[in-house]
PDB file of C-alpha atoms in Angstrom:
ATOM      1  CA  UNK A 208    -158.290 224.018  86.226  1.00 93.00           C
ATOM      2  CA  UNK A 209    -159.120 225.445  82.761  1.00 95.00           C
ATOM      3  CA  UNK A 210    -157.062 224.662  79.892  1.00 95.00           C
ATOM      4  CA  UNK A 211    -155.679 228.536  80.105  1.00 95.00           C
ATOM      5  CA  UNK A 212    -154.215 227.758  83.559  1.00 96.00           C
ATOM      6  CA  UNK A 213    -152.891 224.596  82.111  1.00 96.00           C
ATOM      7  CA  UNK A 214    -151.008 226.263  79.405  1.00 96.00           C
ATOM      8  CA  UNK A 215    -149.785 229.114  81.707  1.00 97.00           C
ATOM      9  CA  UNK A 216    -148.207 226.521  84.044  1.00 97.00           C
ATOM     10  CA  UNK A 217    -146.667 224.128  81.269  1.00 98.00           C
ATOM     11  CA  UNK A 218    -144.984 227.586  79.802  1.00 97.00           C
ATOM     12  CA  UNK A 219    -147.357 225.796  77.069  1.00 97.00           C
ATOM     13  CA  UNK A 220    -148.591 226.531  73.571  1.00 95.00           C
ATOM     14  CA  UNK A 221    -152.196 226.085  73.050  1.00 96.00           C
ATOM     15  CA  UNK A 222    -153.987 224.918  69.886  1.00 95.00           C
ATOM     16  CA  UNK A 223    -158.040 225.125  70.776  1.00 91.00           C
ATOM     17  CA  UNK A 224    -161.701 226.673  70.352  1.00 89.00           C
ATOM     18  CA  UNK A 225    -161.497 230.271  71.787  1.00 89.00           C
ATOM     19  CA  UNK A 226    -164.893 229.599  73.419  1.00 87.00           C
ATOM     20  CA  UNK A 227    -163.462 226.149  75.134  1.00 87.00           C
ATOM     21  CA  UNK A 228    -159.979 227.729  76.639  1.00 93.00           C
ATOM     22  CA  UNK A 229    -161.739 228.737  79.716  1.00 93.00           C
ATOM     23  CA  UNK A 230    -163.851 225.362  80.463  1.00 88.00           C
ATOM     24  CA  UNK A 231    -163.066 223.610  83.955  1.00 89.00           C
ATOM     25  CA  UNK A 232    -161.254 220.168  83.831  1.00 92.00           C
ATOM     26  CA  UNK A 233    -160.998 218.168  86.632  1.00 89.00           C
ATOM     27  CA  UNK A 234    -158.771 214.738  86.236  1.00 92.00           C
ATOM     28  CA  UNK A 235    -156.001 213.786  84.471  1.00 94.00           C
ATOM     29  CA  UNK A 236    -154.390 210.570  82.924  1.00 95.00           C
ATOM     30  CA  UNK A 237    -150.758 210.232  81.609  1.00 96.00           C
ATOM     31  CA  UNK A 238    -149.357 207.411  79.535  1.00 96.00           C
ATOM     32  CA  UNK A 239    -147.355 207.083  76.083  1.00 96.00           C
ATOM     33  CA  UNK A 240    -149.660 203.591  75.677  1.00 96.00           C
ATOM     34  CA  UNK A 241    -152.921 204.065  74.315  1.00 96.00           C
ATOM     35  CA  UNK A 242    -154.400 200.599  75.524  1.00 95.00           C
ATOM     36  CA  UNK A 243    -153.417 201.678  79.672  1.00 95.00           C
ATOM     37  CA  UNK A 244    -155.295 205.026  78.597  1.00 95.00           C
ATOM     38  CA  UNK A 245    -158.023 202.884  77.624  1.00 93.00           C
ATOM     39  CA  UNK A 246    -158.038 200.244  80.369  1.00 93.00           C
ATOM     40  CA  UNK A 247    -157.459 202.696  83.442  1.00 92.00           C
ATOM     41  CA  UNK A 248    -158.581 206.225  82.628  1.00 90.00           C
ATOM     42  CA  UNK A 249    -161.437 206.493  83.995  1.00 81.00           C
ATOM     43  CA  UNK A 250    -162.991 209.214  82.054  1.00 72.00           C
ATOM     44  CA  UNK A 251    -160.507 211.713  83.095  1.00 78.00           C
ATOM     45  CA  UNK A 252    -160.331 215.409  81.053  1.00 89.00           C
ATOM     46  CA  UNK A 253    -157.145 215.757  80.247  1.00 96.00           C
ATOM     47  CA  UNK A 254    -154.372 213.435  78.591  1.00 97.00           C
ATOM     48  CA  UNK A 255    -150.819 213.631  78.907  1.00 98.00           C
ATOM     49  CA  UNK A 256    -148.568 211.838  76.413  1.00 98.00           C
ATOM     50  CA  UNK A 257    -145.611 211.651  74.376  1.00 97.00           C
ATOM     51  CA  UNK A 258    -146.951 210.014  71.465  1.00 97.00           C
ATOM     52  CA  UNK A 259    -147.672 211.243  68.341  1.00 96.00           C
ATOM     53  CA  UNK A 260    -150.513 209.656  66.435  1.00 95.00           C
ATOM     54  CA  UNK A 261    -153.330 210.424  65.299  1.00 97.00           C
ATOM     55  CA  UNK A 262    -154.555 207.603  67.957  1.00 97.00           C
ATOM     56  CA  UNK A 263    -154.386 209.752  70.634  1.00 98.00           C
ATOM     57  CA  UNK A 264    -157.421 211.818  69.703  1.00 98.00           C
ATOM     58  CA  UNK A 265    -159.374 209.005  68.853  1.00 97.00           C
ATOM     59  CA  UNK A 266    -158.553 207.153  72.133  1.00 96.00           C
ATOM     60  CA  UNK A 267    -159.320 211.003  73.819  1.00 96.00           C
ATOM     61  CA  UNK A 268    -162.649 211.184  71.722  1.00 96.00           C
ATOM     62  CA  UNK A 269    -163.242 207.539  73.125  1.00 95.00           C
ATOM     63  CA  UNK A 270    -163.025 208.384  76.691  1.00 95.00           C
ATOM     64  CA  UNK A 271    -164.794 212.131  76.283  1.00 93.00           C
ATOM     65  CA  UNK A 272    -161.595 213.771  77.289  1.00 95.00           C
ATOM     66  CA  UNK A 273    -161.446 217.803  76.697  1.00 95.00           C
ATOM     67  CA  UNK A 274    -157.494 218.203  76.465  1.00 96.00           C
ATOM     68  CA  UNK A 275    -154.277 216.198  74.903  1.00 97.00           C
ATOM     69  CA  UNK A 276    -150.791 217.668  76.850  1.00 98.00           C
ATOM     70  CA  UNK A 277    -148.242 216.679  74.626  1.00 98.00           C
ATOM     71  CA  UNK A 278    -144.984 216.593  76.426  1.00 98.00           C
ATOM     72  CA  UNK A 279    -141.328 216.494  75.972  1.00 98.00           C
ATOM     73  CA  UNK A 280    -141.167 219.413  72.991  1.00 98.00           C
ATOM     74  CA  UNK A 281    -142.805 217.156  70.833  1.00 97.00           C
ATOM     75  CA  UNK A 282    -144.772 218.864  68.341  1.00 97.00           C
ATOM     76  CA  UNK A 283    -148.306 217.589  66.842  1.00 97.00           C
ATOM     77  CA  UNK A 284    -148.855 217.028  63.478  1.00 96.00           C
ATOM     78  CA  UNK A 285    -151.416 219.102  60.940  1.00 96.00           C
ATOM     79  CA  UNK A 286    -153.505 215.572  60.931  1.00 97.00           C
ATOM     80  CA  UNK A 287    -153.586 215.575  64.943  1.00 97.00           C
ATOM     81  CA  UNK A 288    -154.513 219.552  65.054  1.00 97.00           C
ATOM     82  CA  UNK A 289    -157.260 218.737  62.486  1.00 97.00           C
ATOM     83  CA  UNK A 290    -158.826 215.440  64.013  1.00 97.00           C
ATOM     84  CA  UNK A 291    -158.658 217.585  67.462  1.00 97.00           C
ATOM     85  CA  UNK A 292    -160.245 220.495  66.629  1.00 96.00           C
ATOM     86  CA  UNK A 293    -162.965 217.923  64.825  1.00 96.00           C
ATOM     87  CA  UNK A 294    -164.076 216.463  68.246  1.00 95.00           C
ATOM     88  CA  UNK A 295    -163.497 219.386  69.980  1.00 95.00           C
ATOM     89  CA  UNK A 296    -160.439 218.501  72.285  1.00 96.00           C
ATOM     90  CA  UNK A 297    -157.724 221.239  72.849  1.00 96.00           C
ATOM     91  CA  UNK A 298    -154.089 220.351  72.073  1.00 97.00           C
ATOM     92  CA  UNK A 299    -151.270 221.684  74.747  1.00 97.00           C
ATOM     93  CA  UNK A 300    -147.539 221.523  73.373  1.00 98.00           C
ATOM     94  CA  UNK A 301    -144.994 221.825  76.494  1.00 98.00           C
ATOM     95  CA  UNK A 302    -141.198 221.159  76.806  1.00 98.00           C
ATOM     96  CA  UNK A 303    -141.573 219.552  80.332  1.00 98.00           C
ATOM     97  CA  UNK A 304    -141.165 215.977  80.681  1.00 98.00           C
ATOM     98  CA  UNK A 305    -144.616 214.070  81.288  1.00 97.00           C
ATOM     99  CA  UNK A 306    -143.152 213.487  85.343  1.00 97.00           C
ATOM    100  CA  UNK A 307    -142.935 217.495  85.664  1.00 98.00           C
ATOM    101  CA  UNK A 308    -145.915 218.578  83.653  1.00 98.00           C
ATOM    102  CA  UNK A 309    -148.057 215.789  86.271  1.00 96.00           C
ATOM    103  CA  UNK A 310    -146.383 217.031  88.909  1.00 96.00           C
ATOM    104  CA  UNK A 311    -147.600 220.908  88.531  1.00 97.00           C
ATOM    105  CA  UNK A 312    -151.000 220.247  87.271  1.00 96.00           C
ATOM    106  CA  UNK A 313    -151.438 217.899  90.603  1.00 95.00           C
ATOM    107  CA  UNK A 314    -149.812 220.476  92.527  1.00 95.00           C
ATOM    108  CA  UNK A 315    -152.411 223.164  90.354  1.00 94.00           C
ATOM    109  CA  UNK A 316    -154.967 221.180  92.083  1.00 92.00           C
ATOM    110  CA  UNK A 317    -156.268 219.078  88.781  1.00 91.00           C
ATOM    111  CA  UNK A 318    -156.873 215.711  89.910  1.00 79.00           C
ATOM    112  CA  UNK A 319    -159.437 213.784  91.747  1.00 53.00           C
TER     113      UNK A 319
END
């Protein structure tokens, strides 16, 4: 699933490289706690959180992940945007709760 696809099915805004919309992810990890992100995800592409910290790109960067879904209508901050678009890893703003936006990437067919 491409980052395009995951925006379309979030009804998601999308804050990336032009060139990088259209790469392929494969896996996907979703927690609000960095250190579970850390401990069990496994290399996956694409985060889905809640938080809103700057630590959530570094953890991302950490774990060479290509995409940060921010859920629940949260909004990221100028700092996040910048540190993202630093390491290359596309920011996805949706209104669906972290349960839904799981659900219809899994049912998308990202996951492993």
């Amino acid at each position: 699933m491409t980052i395009r696809e995951i925006a379309d099915r979030l009804d998601a805004t999308v804050y990336a490289d032009p060139e990088r919309i259209d790469d392929d992810l494969e896996g996907a990890f979703g927690s609000d706690m960095m250190s579970d992100v850390l401990a069990f995800a496994e290399n996956r592409d694409v985060l889905l959180t809640g938080l809103l910290n700057p630590q959530i790109v570094r953890t991302a960067h950490m774990l060479d992940m290509r995409c940060i879904v921010i859920v629940r209508g949260k909004t990221a901050t100028e700092e996040i945007k910048r540190l993202a678009a630093e390491n290359e890893i596309a920011i996805v703003e949706t209104a669906k709760t972290m349960y839904e936006a799981s659900g219809r990437l899994y049912e998308g067919g990202l996951g492993r």
